[in-house]
Coordinates of C-alpha atoms and ligand atoms in Angstrom, one line a residue:
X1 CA 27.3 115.0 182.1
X2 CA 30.6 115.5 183.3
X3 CA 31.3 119.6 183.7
X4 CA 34.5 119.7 182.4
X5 CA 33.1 118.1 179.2
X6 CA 30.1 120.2 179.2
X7 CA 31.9 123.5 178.4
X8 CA 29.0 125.4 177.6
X9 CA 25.3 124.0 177.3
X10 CA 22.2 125.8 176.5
X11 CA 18.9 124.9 176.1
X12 CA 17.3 124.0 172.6
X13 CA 13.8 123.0 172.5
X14 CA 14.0 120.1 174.1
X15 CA 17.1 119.3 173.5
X16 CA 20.4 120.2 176.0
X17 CA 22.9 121.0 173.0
X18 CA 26.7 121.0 174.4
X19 CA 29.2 123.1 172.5
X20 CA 30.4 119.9 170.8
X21 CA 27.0 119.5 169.0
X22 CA 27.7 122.3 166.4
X23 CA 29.7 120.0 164.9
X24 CA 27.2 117.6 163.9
X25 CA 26.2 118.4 160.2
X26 CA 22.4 120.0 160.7
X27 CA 20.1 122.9 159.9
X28 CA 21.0 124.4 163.4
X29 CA 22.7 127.7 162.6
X30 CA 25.4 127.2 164.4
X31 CA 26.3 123.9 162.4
X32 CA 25.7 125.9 159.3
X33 CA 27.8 128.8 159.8
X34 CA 30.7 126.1 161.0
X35 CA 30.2 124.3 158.0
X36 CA 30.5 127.4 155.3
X37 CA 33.6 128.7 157.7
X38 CA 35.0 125.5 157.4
X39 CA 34.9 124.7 154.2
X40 CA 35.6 128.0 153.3
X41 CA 39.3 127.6 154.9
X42 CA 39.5 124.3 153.8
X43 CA 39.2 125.6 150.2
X44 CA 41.8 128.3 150.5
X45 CA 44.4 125.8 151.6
X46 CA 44.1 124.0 148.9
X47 CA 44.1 126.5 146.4
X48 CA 46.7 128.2 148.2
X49 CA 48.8 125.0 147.8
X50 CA 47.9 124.7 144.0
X51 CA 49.3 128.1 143.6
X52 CA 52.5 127.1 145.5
X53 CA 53.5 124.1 144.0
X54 CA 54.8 123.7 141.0
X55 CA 56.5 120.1 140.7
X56 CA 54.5 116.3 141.3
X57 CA 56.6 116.0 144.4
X58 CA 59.1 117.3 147.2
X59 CA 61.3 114.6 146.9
X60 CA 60.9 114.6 151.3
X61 CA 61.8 111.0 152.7
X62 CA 59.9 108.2 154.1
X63 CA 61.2 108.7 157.7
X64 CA 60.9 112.3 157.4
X65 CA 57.3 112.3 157.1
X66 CA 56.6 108.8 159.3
X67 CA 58.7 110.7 162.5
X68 CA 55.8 114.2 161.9
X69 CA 53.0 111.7 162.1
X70 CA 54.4 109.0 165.2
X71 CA 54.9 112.4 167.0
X72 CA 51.2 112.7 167.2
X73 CA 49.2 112.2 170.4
X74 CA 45.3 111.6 168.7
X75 CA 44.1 111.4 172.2
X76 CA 46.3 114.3 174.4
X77 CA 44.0 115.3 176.8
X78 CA 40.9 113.7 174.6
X79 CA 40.4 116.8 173.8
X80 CA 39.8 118.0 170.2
X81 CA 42.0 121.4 168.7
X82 CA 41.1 124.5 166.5
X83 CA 40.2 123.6 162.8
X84 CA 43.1 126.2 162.4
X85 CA 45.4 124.1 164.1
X86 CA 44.4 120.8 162.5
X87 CA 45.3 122.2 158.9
X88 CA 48.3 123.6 160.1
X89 CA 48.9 120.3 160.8
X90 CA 48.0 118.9 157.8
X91 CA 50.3 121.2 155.6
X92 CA 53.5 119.7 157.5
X93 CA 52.2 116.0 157.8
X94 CA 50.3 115.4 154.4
X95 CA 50.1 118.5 151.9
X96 CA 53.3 120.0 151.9
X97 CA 54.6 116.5 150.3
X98 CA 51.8 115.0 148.9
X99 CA 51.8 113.6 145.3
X100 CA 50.3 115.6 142.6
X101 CA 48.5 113.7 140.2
X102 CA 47.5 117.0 138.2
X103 CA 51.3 118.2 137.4
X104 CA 51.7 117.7 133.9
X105 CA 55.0 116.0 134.8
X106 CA 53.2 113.2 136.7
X107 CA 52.9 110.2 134.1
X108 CA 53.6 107.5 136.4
X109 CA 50.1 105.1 137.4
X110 CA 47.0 105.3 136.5
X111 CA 45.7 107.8 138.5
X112 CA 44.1 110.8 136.4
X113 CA 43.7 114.6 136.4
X114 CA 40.6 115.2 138.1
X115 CA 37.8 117.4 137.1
X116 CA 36.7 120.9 139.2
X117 CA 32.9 119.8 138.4
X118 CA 33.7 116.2 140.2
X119 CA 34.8 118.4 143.4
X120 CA 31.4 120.5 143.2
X121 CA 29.6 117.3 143.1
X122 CA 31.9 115.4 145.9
X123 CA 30.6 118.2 148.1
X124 CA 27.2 117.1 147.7
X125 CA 28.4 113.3 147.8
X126 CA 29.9 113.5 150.8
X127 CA 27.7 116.6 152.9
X128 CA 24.3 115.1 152.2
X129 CA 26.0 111.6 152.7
X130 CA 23.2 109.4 150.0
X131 CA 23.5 105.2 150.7
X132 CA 22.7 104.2 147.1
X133 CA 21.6 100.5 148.7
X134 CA 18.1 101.5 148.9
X135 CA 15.3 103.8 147.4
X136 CA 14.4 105.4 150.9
X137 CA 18.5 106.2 151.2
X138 CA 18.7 107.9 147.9
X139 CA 15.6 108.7 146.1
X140 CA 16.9 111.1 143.6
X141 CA 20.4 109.5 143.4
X142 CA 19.0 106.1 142.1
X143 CA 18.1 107.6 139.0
X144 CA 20.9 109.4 138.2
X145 CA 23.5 106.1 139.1
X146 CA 20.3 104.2 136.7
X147 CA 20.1 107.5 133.6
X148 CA 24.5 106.5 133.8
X149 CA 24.3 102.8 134.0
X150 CA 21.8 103.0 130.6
X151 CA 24.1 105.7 129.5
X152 CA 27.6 103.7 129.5
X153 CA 25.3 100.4 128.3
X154 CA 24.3 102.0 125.2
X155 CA 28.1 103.1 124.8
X156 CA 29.5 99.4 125.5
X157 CA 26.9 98.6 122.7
X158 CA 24.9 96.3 125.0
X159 CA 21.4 94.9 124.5
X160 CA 18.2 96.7 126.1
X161 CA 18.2 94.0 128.6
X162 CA 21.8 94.4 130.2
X163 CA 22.1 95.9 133.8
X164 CA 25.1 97.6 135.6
X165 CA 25.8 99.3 138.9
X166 CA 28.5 101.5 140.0
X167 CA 31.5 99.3 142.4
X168 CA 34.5 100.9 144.4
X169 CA 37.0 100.0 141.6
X170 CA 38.3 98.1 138.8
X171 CA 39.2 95.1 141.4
X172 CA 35.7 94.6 142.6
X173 CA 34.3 94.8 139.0
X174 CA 36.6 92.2 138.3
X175 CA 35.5 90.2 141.0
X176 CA 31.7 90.6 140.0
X177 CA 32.4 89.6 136.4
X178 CA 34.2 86.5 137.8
X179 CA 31.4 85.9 140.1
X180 CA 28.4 85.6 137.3
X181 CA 31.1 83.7 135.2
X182 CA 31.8 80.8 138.0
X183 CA 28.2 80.9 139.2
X184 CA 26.5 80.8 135.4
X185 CA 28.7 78.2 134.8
X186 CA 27.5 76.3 138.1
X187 CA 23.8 77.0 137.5
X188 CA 24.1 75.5 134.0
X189 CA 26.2 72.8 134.3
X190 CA 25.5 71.1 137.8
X191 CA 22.2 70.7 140.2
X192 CA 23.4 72.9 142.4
X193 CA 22.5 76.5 143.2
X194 CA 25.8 78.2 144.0
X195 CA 24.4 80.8 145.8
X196 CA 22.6 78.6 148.5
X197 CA 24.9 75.1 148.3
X198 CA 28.2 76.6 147.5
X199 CA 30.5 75.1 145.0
X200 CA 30.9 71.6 143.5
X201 CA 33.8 69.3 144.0
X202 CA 34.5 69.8 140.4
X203 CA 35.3 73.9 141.3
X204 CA 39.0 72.9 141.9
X205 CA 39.0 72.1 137.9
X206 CA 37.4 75.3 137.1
X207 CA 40.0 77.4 134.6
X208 CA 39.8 81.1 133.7
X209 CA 41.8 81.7 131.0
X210 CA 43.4 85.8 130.2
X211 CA 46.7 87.0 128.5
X212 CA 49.8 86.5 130.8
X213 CA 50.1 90.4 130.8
X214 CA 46.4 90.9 132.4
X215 CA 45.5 92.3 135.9
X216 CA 46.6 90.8 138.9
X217 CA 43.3 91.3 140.5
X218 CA 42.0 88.3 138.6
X219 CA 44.5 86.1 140.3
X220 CA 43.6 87.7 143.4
X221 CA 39.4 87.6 142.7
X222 CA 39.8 83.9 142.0
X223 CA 41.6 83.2 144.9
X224 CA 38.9 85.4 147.5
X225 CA 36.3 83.1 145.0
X226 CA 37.5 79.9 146.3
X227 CA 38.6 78.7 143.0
X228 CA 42.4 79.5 143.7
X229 CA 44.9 81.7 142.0
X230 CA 45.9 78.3 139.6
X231 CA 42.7 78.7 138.1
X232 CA 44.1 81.3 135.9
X233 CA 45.8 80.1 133.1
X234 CA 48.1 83.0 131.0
X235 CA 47.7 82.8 127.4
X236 CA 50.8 84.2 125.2
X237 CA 50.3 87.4 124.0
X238 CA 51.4 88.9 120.4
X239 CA 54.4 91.5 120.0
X240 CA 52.2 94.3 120.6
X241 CA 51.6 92.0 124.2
X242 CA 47.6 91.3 122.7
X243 CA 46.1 87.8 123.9
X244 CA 47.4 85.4 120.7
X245 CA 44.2 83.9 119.3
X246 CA 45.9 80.3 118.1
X247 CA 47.8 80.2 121.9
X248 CA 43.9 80.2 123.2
X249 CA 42.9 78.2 121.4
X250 CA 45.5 75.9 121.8
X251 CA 45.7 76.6 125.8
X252 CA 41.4 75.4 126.1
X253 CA 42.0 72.3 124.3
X254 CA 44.6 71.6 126.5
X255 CA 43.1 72.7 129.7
X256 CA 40.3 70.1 128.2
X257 CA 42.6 67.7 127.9
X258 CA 44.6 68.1 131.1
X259 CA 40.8 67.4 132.4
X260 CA 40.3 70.7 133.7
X261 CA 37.2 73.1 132.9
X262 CA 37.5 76.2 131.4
X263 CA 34.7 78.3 132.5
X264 CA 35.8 81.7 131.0
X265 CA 38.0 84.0 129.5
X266 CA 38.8 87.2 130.2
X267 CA 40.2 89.9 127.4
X268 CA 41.8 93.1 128.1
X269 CA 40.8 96.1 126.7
X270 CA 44.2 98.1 127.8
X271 CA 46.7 96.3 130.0
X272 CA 48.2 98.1 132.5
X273 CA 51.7 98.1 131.5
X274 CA 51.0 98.7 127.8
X275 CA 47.7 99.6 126.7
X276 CA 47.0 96.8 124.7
X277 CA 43.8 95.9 123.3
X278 CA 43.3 92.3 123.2
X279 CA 41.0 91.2 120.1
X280 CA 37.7 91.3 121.3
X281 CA 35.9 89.8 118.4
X282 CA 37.9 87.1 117.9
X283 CA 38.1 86.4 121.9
X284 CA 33.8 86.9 121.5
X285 CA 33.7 84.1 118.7
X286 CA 35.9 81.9 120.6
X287 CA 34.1 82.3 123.7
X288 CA 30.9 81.8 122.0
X289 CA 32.1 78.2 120.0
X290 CA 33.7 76.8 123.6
X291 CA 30.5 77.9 125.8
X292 CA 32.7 80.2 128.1
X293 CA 31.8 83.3 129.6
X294 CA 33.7 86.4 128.0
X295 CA 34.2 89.3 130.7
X296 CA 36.3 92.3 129.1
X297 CA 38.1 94.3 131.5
X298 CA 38.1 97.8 130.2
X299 CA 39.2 99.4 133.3
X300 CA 42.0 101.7 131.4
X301 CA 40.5 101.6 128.0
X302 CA 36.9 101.8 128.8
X303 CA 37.5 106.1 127.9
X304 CA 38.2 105.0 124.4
X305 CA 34.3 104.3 124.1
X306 CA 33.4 107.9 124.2
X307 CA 35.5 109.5 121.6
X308 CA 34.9 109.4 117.5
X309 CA 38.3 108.7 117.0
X310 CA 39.4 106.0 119.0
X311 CA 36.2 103.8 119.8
X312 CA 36.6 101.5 117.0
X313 CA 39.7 100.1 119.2
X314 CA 37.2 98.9 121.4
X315 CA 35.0 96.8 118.5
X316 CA 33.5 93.4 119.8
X317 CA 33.5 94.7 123.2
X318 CA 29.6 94.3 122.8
X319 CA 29.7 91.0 122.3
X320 CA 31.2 90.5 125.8
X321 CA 29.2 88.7 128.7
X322 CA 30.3 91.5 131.3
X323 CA 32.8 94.6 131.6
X324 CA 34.7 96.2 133.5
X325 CA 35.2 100.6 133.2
X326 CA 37.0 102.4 135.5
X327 CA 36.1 106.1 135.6
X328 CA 38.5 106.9 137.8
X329 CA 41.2 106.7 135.1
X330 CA 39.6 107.6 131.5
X331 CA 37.0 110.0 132.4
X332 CA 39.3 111.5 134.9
X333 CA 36.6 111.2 138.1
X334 CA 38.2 111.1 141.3
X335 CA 38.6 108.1 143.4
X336 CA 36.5 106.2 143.4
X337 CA 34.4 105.9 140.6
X338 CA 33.7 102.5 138.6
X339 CA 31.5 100.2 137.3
X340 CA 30.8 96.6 136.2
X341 CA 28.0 96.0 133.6
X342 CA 26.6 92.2 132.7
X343 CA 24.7 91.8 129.1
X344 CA 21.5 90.3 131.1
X345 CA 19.8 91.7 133.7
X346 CA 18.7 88.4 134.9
X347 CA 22.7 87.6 135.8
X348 CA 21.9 89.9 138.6
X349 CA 20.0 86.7 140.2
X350 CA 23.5 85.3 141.0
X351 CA 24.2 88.2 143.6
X352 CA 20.7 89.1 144.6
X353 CA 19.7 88.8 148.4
X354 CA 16.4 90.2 150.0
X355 CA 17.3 91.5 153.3
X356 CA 13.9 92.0 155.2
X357 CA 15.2 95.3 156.6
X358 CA 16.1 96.6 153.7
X359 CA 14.8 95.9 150.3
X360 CA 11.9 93.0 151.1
X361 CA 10.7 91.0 148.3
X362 CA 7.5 92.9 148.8
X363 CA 9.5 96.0 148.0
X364 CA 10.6 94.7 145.0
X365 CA 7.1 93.3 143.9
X366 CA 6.1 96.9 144.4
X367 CA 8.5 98.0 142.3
X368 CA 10.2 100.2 144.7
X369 CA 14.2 100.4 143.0
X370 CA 16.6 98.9 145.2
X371 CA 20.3 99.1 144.1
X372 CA 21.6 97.0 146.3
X373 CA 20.5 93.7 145.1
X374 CA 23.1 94.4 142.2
X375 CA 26.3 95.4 143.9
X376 CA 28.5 93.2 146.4
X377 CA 28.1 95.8 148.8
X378 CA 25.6 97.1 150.9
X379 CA 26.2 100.7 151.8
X380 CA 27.4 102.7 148.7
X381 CA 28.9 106.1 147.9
X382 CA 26.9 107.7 145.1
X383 CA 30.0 108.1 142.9
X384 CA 27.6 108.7 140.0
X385 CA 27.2 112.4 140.5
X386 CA 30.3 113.3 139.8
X387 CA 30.0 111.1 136.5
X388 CA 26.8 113.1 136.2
X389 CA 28.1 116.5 136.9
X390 CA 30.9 116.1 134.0
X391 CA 28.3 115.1 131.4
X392 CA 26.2 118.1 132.2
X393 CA 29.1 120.3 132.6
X394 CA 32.0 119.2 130.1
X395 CA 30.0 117.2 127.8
X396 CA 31.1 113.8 125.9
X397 CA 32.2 115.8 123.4
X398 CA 34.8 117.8 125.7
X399 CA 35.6 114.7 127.5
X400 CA 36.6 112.6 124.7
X401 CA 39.1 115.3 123.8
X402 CA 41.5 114.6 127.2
X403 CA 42.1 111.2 126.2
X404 CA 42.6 111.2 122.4
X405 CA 45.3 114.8 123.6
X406 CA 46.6 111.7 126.4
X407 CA 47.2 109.6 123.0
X408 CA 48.4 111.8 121.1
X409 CA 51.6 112.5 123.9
X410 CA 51.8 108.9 124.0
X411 CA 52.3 108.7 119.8
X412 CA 54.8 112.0 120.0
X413 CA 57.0 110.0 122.6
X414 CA 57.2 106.7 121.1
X415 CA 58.3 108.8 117.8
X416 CA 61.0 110.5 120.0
X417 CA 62.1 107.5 121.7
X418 CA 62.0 105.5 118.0
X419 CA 64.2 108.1 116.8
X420 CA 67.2 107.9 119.5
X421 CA 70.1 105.2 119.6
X422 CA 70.3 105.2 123.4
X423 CA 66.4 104.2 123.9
X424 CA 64.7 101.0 123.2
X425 CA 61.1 101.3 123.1
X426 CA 59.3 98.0 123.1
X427 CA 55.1 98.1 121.6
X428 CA 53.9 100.4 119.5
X429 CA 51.4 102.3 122.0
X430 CA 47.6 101.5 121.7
X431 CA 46.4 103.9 124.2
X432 CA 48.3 106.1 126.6
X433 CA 51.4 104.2 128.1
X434 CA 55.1 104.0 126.9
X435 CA 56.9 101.1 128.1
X436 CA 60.5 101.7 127.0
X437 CA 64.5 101.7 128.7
X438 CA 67.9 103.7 128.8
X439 CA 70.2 101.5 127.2
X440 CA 73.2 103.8 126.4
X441 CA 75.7 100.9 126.4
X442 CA 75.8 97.8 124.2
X443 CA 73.5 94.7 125.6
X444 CA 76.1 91.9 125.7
X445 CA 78.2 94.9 127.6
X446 CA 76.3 95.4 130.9
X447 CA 72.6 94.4 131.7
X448 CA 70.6 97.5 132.1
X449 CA 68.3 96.7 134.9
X450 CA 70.6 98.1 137.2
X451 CA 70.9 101.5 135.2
X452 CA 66.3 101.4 134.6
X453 CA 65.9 100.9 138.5
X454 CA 68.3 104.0 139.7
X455 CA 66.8 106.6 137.2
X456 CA 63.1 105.8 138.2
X457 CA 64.4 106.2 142.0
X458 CA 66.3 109.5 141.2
X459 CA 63.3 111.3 139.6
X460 CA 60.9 110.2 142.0
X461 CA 63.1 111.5 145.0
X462 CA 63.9 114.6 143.1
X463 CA 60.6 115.1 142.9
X464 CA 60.3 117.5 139.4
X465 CA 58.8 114.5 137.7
X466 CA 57.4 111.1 138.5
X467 CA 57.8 108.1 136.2
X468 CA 57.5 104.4 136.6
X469 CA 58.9 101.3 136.1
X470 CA 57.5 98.0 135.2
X471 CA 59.4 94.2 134.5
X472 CA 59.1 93.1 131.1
X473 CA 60.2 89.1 131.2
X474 CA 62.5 90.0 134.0
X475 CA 64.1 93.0 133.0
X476 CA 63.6 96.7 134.3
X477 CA 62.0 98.6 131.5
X478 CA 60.5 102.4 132.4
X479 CA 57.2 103.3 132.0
X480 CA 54.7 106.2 131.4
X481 CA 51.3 106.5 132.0
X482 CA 50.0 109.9 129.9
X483 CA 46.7 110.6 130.9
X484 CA 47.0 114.3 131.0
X485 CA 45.8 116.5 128.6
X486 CA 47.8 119.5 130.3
X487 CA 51.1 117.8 129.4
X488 CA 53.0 119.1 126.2
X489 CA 55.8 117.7 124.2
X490 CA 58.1 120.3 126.2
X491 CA 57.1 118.1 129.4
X492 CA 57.9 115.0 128.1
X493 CA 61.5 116.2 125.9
X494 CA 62.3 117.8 129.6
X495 CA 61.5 114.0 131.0
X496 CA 63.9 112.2 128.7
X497 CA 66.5 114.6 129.5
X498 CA 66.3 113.8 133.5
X499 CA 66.2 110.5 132.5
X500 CA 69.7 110.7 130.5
X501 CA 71.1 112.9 133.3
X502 CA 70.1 110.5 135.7
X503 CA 71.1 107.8 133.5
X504 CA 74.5 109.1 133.0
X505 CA 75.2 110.0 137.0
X506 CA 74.5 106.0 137.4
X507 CA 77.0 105.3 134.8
X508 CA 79.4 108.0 136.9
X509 CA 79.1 105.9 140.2
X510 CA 79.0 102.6 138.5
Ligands
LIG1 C1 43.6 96.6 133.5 C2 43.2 96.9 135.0 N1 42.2 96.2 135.5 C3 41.9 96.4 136.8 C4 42.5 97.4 137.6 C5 42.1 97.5 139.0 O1 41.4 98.8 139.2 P1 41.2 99.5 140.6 O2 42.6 100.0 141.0 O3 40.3 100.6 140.3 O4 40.7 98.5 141.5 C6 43.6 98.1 137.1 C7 44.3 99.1 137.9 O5 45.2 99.7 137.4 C8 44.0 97.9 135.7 O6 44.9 98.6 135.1

């Protein structure tokens, strides 16, 4: 050992600890006492910062804070610095401007609130470090993710014999529903296990058919799935932007005809941009005449499921081959926090693979529980807990109350906007987002993209409020996400007003 790296070593047991060891996360007192100091300061930052921040932003620029960070040397001297000095640095490259998700005035994507029982279980997640891929990973935590899993499956209104498993995100649920939909499809329909042989020539025919307002990451899934992003075929949607019932219909017969093979469709239970609910039951019954596989992606509306009032919106969602829920947006869990659940347990054979290291088929004979068998990934954060820890904390019944308050704002805004000549609000919301625009002149005067696009930059680089905006057939409409119980009427009336003052300084320079 080099003695300028060996600052200080002293013999422990056996073992020749160097100063650097107390670092390692152990029961040696030393790495205790760091970690409560640590944490300890860590904490007070970020209070401290709560306390002194009152707006979703700073408003800083891009180069501002890309010059702090390219001024870093990560190796000077390979040496490390003070915790001290690394959270000093951290105020001017990261906190000082970061974006707060939590200010009521942040109703731009959907990124949630998040819950103080999520943080008391992250520090469990994250210090004690559970792989949920197998048993002798996680032991305890299997259960829990399982007691969930059963828990959201008798909320979807699944059978007994339906599985689930937690995933990184709404993208990779996606991508699993997709998965059991293309391989089912192949295992049925052709002598050929996908899993072992790959796909048949016929794959390049294979449609998935969703409403042209749907999630990109199904383009993007059936791409990564070798079928191509042409595979999806957009179905017209409704005025209120729901899948249109006869346009399916219409779009699988010609799909049929065109000699291509509709394998699936996909409903959305809450687009992104509006909310909307396509019509599950009708999508189901479909689905069910035409032999496709039916995969809801409830990502944004899967919250909807725990509360009294709004849960019949979600009705034929049981009828449904898989789903998608995001918890990271409805039941305001921090990133990341998801899940994917399939009606059959048996679908799980399409992603099942017995590594002998790690969950043997002996292990499974035994009946040793070995998550991994379900999910596309192998080593897993065991997101559950902080599912878990809101349950036991909050309750479903407190819970449900954030998102129907998040509707409620979403209800009070469209009136608002409804009311007012120089707003034109286009859906009636379903959820939680308002897609609307400024239009303070006449239409045949002057488009209003222009005018759209300059407000949502102003606010955001102001920083009291940040909004969004979203293309509706090609034209700049605004948008807001309300997923905060903590904002009030005031919040949003103050919104509207930045976006007229903004509005009319465009018209100013113009
Ligand atoms: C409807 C819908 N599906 C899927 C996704 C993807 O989810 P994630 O960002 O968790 O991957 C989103 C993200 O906003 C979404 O709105």
């Amino acid at each position: 050992m080099e003695a300028k790296e060996q600052i200080r070593t002293i013999q422990f047991g056996n073992v020749l600890e160097t100063d650097h060891h107390k670092h390692i996360f152990s029961n040696n007192k030393k790495s205790v006492s760091l970690y409560k100091k640590s944490m300890k300061k860590a904490i007070k930052l970020i209070a401290n910062h709560l306390e002194n921040r009152d707006t979703p932003f700073t408003g800083t620029s891009i180069t501002s804070i890309r010059e702090k960070i390219d001024a870093i040397g990560l190796e000077e001297n390979f040496e490390g610095k003070s915790l001290d000095y690394v959270l000093d640095e951290l105020k001017a490259i990261y906190l000082n401007d970061c974006i707060h998700f939590h200010d009521p005035k942040y109703i731009a994507h959907l990124n949630c609130p998040i819950l103080t029982p999520t943080l008391v279980a992250e520090a469990f997640i994250s210090s004690l470090n559970s792989s949920m891929d197998t048993w002798d990973q996680s032991t305890g935590a299997t259960f829990i993710e399982l007691k969930l899993v059963e828990w959201t499956i008798e909320k979807l209104g699944y059978p007994q014999r339906a599985d689930g498993i937690f995933t990184s995100g709404g993208t990779q649920s996606n991508m699993m529903g997709l998965l059991l939909a293309r391989d089912h499809y192949i295992k049925t329909h052709y002598d050929i296990d996908p899993k072992m042989d790959g796909l048949p020539a016929d794959a390049s025919k294979f449609r998935v058919l969703c409403s042209e307002v749907s999630h990109f990451s199904l383009k993007k899934n059936l791409s990564l799935l070798g079928l191509g992003q042409n595979a999806v075929v957009p179905v017209a949607v409704d005025s209120d932007f729901k899948m249109n019932v006869h346009a399916l219909k219409k779009v699988i017969q010609q799909q049929k005809d065109l000699g291509n093979i509709p394998i699936a469709i996909v409903g959305t239970a809450g687009t992104t941009d509006f909310g909307s609910i396509d019509p599950l039951t009708e999508i189901a019954a479909i689905a069910a005449e035409n032999k496709l596989w039916f995969h809801v992606d409830a990502a944004y509306g899967g919250g909807l499921l725990i509360s009294e009032k709004h849960k019949n919106k979600l009705e034929g969602i049981e009828f449904s081959d898989s789903v998608t829920i995001d918890y990271h947006k409805t039941f305001y869990q921090p990133v990341s926090s998801s899940g994917f659940f399939m009606r059959d347990k048996l679908y799980v054979d399409y992603i099942k693979y017995h590594a002998d290291y790690l969950n043997s088929k002996e292990q499974e004979d035994e009946g040793i529980p070995n998550m991994v068998k379900k999910s596309i990934q192998t080593t897993r954060r065991f997101d559950a807990l902080k599912l878990w820890f809101t349950l036991r904390i909050i309750g479903t019944k407190g819970l449900s109350t954030y998102m129907e308050k998040a509707i409620d704002n979403a209800l009070f805004t469209a009136n608002l906007l409804r009311n007012r000549d120089d707003f034109e609000l286009i859906h009636h919301p379903e959820i939680s987002t308002i897609v609307f625009r400024y239009t303070p002149w006449k239409a045949d005067e002057r488009s209003f993209c222009g005018l759209n696009s300059y407000i949502r930059k102003a606010i955001f680089n102001e920083g009291k409020a940040i909004i969004t905006s979203t293309k509706v057939y090609n034209e700049v409409f605004l948008k807001f996400t309300l997923l905060n119980p903590l904002t009030t009427p005031a919040d949003i009336e103050e919104i509207i007003a930045l976006i007229v003052a903004h509005g009319q300084e465009y018209s100013l320079i113009n």
